[in-house]
CSV table of N, CA and C in Angstrom, one decimal:
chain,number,residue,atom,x,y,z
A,1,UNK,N,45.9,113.4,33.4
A,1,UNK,CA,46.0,114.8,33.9
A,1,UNK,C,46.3,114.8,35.4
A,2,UNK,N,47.0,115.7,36.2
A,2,UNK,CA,47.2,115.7,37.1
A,2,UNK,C,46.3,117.1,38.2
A,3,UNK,N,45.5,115.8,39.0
A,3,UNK,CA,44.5,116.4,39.6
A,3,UNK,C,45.1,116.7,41.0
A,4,UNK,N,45.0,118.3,41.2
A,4,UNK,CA,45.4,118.4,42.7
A,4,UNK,C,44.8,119.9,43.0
A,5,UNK,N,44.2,120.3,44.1
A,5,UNK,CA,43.7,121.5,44.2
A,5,UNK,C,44.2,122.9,44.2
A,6,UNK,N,46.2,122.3,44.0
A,6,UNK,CA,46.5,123.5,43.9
A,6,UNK,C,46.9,123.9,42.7
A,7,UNK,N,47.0,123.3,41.6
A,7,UNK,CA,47.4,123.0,40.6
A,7,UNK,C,46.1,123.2,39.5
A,8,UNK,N,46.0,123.8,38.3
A,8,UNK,CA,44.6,123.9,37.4
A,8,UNK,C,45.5,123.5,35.8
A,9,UNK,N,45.0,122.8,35.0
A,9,UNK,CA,45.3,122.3,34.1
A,9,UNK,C,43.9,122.8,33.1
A,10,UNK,N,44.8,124.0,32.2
A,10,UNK,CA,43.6,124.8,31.7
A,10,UNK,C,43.6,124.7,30.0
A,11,UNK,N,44.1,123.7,29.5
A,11,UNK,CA,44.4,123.5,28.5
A,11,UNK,C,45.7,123.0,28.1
A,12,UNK,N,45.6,122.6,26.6
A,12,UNK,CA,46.7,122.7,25.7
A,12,UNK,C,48.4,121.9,26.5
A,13,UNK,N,48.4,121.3,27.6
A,13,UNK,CA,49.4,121.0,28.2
A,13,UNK,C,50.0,121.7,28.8
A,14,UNK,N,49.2,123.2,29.3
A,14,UNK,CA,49.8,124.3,30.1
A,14,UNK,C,48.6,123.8,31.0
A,15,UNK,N,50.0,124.2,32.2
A,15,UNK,CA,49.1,124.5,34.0
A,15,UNK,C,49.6,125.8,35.0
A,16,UNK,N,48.4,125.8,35.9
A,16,UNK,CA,48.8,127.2,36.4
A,16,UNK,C,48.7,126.6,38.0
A,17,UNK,N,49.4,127.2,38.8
A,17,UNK,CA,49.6,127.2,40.3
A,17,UNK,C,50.3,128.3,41.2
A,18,UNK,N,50.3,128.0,42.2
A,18,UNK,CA,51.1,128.8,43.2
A,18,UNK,C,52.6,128.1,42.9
A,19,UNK,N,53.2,129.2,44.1
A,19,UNK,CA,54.7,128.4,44.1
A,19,UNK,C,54.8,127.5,44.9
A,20,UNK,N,54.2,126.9,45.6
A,20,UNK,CA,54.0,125.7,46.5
A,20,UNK,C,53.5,124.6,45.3
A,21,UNK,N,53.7,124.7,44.5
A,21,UNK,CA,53.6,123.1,43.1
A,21,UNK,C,55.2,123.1,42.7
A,22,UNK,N,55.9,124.0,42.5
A,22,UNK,CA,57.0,124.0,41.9
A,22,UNK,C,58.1,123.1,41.7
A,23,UNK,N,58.7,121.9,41.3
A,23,UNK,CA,59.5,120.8,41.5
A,23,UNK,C,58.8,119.9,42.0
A,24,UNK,N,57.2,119.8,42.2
A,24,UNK,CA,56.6,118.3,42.4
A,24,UNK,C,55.8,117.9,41.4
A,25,UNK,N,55.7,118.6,40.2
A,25,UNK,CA,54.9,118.1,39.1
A,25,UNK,C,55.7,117.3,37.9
A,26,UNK,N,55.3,116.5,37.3
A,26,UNK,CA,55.9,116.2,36.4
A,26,UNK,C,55.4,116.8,34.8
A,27,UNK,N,56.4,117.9,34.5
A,27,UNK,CA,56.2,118.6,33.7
A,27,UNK,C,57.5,119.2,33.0
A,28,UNK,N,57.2,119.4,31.8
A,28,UNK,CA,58.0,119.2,30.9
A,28,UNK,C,59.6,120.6,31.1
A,29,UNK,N,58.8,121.5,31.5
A,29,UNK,CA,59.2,123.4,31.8
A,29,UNK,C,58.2,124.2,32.3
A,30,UNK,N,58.9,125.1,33.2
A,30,UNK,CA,58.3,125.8,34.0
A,30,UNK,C,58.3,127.0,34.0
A,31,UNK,N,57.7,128.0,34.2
A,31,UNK,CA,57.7,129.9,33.9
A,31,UNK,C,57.6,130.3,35.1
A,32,UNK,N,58.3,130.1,35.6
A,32,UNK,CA,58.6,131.1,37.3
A,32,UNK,C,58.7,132.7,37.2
A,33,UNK,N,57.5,132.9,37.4
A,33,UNK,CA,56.9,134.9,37.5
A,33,UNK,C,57.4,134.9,39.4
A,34,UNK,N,58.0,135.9,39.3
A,34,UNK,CA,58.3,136.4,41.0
A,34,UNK,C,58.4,138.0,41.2
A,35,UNK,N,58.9,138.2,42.3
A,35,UNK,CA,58.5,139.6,42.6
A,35,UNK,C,59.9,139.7,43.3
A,36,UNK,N,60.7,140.9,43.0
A,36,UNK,CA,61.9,141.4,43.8
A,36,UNK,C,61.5,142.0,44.9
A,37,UNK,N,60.7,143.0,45.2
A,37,UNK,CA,59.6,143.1,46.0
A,37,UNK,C,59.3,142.5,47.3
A,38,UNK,N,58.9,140.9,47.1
A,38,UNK,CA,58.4,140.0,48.0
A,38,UNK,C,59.2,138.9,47.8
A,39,UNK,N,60.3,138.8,48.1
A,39,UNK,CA,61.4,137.7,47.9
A,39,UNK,C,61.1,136.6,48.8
A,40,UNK,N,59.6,136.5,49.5
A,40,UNK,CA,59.1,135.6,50.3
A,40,UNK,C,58.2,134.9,49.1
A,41,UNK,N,58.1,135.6,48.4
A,41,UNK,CA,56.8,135.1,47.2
A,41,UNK,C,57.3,134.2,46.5
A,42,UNK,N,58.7,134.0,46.4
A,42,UNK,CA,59.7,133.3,45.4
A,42,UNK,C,59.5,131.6,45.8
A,43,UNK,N,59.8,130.8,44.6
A,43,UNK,CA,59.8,129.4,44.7
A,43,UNK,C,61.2,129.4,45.0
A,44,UNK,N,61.8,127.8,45.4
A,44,UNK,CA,63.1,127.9,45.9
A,44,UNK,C,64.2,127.6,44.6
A,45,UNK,N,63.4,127.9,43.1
A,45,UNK,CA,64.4,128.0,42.0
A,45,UNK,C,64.9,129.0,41.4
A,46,UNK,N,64.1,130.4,42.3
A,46,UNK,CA,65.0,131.7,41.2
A,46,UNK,C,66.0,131.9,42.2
A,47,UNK,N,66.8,131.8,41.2
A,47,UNK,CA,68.1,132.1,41.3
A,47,UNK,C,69.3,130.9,41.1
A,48,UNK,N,68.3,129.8,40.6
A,48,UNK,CA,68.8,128.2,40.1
A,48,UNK,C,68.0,127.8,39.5
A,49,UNK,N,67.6,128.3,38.3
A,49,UNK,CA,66.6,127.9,37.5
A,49,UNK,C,66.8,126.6,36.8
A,50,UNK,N,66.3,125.8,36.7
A,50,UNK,CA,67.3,124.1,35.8
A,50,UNK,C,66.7,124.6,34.1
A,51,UNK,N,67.5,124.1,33.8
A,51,UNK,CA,68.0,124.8,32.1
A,51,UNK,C,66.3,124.1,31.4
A,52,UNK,N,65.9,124.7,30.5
A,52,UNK,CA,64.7,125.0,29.9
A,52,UNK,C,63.7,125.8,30.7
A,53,UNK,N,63.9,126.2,31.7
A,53,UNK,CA,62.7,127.0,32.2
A,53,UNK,C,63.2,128.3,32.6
A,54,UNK,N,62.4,129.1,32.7
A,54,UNK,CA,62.4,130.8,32.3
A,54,UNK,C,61.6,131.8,33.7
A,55,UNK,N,62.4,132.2,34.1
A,55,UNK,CA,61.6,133.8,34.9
A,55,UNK,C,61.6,134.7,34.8
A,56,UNK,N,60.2,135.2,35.2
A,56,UNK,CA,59.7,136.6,34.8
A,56,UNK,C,59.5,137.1,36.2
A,57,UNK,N,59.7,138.8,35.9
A,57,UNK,CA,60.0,139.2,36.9
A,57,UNK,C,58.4,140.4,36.7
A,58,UNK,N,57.8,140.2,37.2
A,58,UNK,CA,56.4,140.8,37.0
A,58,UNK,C,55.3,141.2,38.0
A,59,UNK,N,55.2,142.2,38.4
A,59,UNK,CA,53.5,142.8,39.6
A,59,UNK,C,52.3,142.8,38.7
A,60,UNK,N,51.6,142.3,39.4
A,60,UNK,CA,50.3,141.9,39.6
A,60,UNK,C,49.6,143.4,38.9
A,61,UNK,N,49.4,142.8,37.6
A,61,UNK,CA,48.5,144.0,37.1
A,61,UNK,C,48.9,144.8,36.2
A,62,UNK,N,50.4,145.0,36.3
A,62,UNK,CA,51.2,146.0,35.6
A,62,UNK,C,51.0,146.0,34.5
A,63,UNK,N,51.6,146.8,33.4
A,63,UNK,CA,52.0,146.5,32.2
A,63,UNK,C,53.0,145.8,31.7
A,64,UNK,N,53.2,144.8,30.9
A,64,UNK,CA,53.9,144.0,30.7
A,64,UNK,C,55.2,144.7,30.2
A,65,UNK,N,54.9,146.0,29.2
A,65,UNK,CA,55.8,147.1,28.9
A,65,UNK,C,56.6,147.5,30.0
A,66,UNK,N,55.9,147.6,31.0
A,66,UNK,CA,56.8,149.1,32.1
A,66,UNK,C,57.8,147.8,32.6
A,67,UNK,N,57.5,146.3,32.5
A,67,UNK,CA,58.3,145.3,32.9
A,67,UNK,C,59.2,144.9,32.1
A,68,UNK,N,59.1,145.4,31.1
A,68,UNK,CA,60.4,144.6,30.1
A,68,UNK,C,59.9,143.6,29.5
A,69,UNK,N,58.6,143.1,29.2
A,69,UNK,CA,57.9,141.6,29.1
A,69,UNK,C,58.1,141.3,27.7
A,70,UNK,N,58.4,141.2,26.6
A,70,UNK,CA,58.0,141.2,25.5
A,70,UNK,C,57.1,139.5,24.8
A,71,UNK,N,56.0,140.1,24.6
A,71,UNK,CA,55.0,139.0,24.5
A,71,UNK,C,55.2,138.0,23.5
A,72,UNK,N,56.2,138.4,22.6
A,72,UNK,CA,56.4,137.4,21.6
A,72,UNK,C,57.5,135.9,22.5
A,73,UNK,N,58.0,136.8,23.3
A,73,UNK,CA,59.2,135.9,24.0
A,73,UNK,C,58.3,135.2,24.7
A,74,UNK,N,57.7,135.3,25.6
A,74,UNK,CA,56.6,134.4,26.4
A,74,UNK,C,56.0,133.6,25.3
A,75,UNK,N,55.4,134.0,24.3
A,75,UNK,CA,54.5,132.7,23.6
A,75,UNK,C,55.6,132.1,22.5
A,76,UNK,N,56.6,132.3,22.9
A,76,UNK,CA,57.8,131.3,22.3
A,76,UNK,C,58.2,130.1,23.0
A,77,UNK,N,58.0,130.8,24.5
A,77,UNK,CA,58.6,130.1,25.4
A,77,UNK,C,57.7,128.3,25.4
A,78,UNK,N,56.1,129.1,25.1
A,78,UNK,CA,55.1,128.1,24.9
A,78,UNK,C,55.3,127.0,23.5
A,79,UNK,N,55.6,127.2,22.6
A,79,UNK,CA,56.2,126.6,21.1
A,79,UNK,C,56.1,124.9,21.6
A,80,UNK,N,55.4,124.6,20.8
A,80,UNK,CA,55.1,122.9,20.8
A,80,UNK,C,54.0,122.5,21.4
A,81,UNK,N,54.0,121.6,22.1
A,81,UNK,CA,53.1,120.5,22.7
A,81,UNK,C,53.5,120.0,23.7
A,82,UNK,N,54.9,120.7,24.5
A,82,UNK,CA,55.6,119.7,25.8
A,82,UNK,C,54.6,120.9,26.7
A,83,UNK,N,54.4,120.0,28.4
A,83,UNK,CA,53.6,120.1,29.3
A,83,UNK,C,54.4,121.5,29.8
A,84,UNK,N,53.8,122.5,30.1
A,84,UNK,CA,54.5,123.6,30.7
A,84,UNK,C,53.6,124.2,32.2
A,85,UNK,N,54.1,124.3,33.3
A,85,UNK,CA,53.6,124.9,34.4
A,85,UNK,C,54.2,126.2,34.5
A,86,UNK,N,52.9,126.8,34.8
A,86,UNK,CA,53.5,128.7,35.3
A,86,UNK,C,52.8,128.5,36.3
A,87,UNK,N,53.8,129.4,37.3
A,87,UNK,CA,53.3,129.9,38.7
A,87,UNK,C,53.6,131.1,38.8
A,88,UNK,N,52.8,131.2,40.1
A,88,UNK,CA,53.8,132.7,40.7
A,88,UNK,C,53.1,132.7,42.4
A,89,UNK,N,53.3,133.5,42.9
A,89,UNK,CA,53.0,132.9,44.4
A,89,UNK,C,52.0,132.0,44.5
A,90,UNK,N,50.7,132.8,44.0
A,90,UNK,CA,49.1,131.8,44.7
A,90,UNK,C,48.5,131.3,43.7
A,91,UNK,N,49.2,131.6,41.6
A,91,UNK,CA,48.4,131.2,40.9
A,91,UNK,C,47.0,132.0,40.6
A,92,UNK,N,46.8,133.0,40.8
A,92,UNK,CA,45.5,133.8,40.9
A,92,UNK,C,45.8,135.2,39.8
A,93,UNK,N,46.8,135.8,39.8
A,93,UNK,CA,46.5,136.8,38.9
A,93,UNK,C,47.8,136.4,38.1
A,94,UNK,N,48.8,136.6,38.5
A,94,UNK,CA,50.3,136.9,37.3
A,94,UNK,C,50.2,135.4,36.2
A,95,UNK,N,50.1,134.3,37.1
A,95,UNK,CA,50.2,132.7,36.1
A,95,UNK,C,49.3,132.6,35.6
A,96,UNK,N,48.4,132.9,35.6
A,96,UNK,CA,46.4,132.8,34.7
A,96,UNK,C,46.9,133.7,33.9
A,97,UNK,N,47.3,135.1,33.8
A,97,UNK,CA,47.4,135.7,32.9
A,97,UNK,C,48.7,135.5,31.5
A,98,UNK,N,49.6,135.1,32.2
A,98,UNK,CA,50.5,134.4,31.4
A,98,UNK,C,49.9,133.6,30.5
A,99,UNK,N,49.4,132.5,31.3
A,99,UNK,CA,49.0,131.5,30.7
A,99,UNK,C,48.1,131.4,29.4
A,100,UNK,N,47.0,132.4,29.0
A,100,UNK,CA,46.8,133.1,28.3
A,100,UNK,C,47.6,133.2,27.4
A,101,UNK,N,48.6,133.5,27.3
A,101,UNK,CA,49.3,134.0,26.2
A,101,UNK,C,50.0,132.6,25.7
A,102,UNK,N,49.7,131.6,26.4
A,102,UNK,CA,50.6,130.4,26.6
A,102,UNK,C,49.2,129.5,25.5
A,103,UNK,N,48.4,129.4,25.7
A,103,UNK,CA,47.3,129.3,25.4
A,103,UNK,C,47.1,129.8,23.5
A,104,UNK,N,47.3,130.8,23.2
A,104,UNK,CA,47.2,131.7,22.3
A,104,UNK,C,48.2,131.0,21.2
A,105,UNK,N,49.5,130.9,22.1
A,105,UNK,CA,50.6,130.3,21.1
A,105,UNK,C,51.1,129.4,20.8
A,106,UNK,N,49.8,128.1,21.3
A,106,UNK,CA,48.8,126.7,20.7
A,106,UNK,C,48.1,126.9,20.2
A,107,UNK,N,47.3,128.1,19.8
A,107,UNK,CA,46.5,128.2,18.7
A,107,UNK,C,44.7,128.6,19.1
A,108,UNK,N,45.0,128.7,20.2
A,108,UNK,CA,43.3,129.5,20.9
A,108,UNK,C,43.7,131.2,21.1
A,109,UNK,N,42.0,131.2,20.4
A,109,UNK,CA,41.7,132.9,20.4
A,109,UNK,C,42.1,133.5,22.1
A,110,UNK,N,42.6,135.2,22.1
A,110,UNK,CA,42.4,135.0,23.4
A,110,UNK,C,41.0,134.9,24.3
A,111,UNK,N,40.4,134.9,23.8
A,111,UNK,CA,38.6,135.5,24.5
A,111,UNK,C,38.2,134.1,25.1
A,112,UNK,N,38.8,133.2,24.4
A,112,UNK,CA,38.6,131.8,24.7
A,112,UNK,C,39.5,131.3,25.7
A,113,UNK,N,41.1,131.6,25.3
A,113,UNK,CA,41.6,131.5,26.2
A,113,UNK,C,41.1,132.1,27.6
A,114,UNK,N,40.8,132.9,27.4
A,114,UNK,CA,40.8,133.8,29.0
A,114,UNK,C,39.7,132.8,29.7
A,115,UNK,N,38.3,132.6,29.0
A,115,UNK,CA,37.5,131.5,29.7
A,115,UNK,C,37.9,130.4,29.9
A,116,UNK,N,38.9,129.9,29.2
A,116,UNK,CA,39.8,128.6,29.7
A,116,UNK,C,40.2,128.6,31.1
A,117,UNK,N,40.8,129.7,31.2
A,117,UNK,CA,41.9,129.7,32.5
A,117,UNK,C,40.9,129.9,33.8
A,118,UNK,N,40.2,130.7,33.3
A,118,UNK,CA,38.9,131.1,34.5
A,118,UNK,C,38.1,130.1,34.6
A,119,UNK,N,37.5,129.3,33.9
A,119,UNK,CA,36.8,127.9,34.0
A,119,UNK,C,38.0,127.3,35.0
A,120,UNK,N,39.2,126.8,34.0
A,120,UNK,CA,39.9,125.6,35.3
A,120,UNK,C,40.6,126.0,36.3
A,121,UNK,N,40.6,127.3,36.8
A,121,UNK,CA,40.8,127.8,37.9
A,121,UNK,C,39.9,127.6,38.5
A,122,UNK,N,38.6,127.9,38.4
A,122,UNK,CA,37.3,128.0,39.5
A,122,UNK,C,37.3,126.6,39.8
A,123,UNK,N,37.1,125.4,38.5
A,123,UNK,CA,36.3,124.2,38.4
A,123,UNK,C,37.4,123.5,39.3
A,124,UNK,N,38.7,122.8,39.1
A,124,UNK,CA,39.7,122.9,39.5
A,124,UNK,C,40.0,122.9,40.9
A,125,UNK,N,40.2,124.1,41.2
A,125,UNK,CA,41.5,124.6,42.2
A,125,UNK,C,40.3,125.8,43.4
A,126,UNK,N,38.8,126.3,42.7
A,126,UNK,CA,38.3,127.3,43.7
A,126,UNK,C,38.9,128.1,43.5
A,127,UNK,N,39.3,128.9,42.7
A,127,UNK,CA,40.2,130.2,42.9
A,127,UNK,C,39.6,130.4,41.8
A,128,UNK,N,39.4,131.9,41.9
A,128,UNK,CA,38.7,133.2,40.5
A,128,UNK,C,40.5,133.9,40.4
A,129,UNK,N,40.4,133.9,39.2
A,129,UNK,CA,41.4,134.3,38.6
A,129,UNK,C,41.2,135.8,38.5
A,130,UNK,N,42.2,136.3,38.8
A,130,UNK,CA,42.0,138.2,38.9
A,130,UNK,C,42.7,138.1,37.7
A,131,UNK,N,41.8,138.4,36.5
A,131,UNK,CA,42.7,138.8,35.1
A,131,UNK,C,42.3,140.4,35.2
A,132,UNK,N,43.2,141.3,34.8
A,132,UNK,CA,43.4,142.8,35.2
A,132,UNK,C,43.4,143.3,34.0
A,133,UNK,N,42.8,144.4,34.2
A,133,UNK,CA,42.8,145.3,32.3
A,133,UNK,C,43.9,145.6,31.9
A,134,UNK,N,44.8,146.5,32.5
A,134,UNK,CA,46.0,146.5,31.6
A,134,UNK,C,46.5,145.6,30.9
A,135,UNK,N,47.1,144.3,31.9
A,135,UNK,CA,47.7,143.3,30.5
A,135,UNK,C,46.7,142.5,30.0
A,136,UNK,N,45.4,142.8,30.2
A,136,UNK,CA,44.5,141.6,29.0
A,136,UNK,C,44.8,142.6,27.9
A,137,UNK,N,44.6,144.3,28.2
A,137,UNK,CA,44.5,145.1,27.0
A,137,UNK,C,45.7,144.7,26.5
A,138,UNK,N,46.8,144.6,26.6
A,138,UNK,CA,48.2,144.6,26.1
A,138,UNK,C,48.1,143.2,25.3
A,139,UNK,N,47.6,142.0,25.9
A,139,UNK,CA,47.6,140.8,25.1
A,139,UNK,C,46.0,141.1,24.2
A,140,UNK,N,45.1,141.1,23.9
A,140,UNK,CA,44.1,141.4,23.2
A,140,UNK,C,44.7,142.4,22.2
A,141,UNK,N,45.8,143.0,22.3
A,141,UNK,CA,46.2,144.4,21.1
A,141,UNK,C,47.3,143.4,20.0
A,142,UNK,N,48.3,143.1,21.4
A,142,UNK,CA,49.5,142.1,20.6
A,142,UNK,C,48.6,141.0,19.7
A,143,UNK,N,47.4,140.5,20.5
A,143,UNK,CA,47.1,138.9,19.4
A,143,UNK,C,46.6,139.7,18.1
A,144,UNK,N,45.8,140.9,18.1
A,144,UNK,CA,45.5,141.6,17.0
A,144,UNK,C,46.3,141.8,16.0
A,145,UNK,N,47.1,142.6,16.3
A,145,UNK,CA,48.0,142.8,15.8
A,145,UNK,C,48.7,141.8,14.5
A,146,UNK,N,49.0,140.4,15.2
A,146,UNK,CA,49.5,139.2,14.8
A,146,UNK,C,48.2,139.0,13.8
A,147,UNK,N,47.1,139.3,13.9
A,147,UNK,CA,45.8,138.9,12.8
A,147,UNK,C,46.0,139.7,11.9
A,148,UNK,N,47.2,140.8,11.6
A,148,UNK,CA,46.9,141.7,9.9
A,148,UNK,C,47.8,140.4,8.9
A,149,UNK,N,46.8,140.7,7.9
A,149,UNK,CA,47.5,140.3,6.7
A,149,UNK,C,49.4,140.7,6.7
């Protein structure tokens, strides 16, 4: 496992960080969340993303809806067992929350997941993960949802 304080490895072969990890881990694909907004917040790959890895364009908190997010596409993105890193500037609210869903579509409940990510955030890296009501509600409805017969 790769131990480093800025970096949290919270399961399942997903990790979560800031954008200061981005192109120094050895990892399989990466989920670059940025802000058009704060184009200082950006890692130096949006806008040269290297082929298997994906960005999301997403504020802190929002609804995944009002962003265009659709949550089946994110826990596709997760599909398998290769090592995946999400970031987004500091790692604290947008990548923990992703990650979650990344989590979910390996095969953990979300309620679990969510204490996954919050455990190896804290234990890890010192950082409390700001998970936010809107999109936990939006991911706790979507994994529902996926539970009807």
């Amino acid at each position: 496992s790769i131990m480093n304080p800025y970096i949290a490895h919270v399961g399942k072969n997903i990790f979560v960080s800031g954008k200061d990890i981005c192109g120094k881990t050895n990892v399989n694909r990466t989920l670059h969340i940025y802000r058009n907004d704060h184009p200082h917040y950006h890692c130096e790959k949006i806008g040269n993303v290297p082929e298997g890895d994906w960005t999301i364009e997403y504020c802190d908190g929002e609804s995944f809806e009002k962003w265009g997010i659709d949550l089946d596409k994110v826990a596709a993105f997760f599909h398998g067992e290769k090592t995946v890193l999400v970031h987004c500037a500091a790692g604290q609210t947008r990548s923990p929350t992703i990650a979650i869903i990344g989590l979910i579509a390996r095969g953990i409940d979300p309620f679990q997941a969510a204490g996954m990510v919050l455990a190896a955030n804290w234990i890890q890296r010192k950082k409390v993960s700001n998970l936010c009501l809107t999109p936990l509600e939006e991911i706790f409805s979507w994994w529902e949802k996926k539970q009807l017969p």
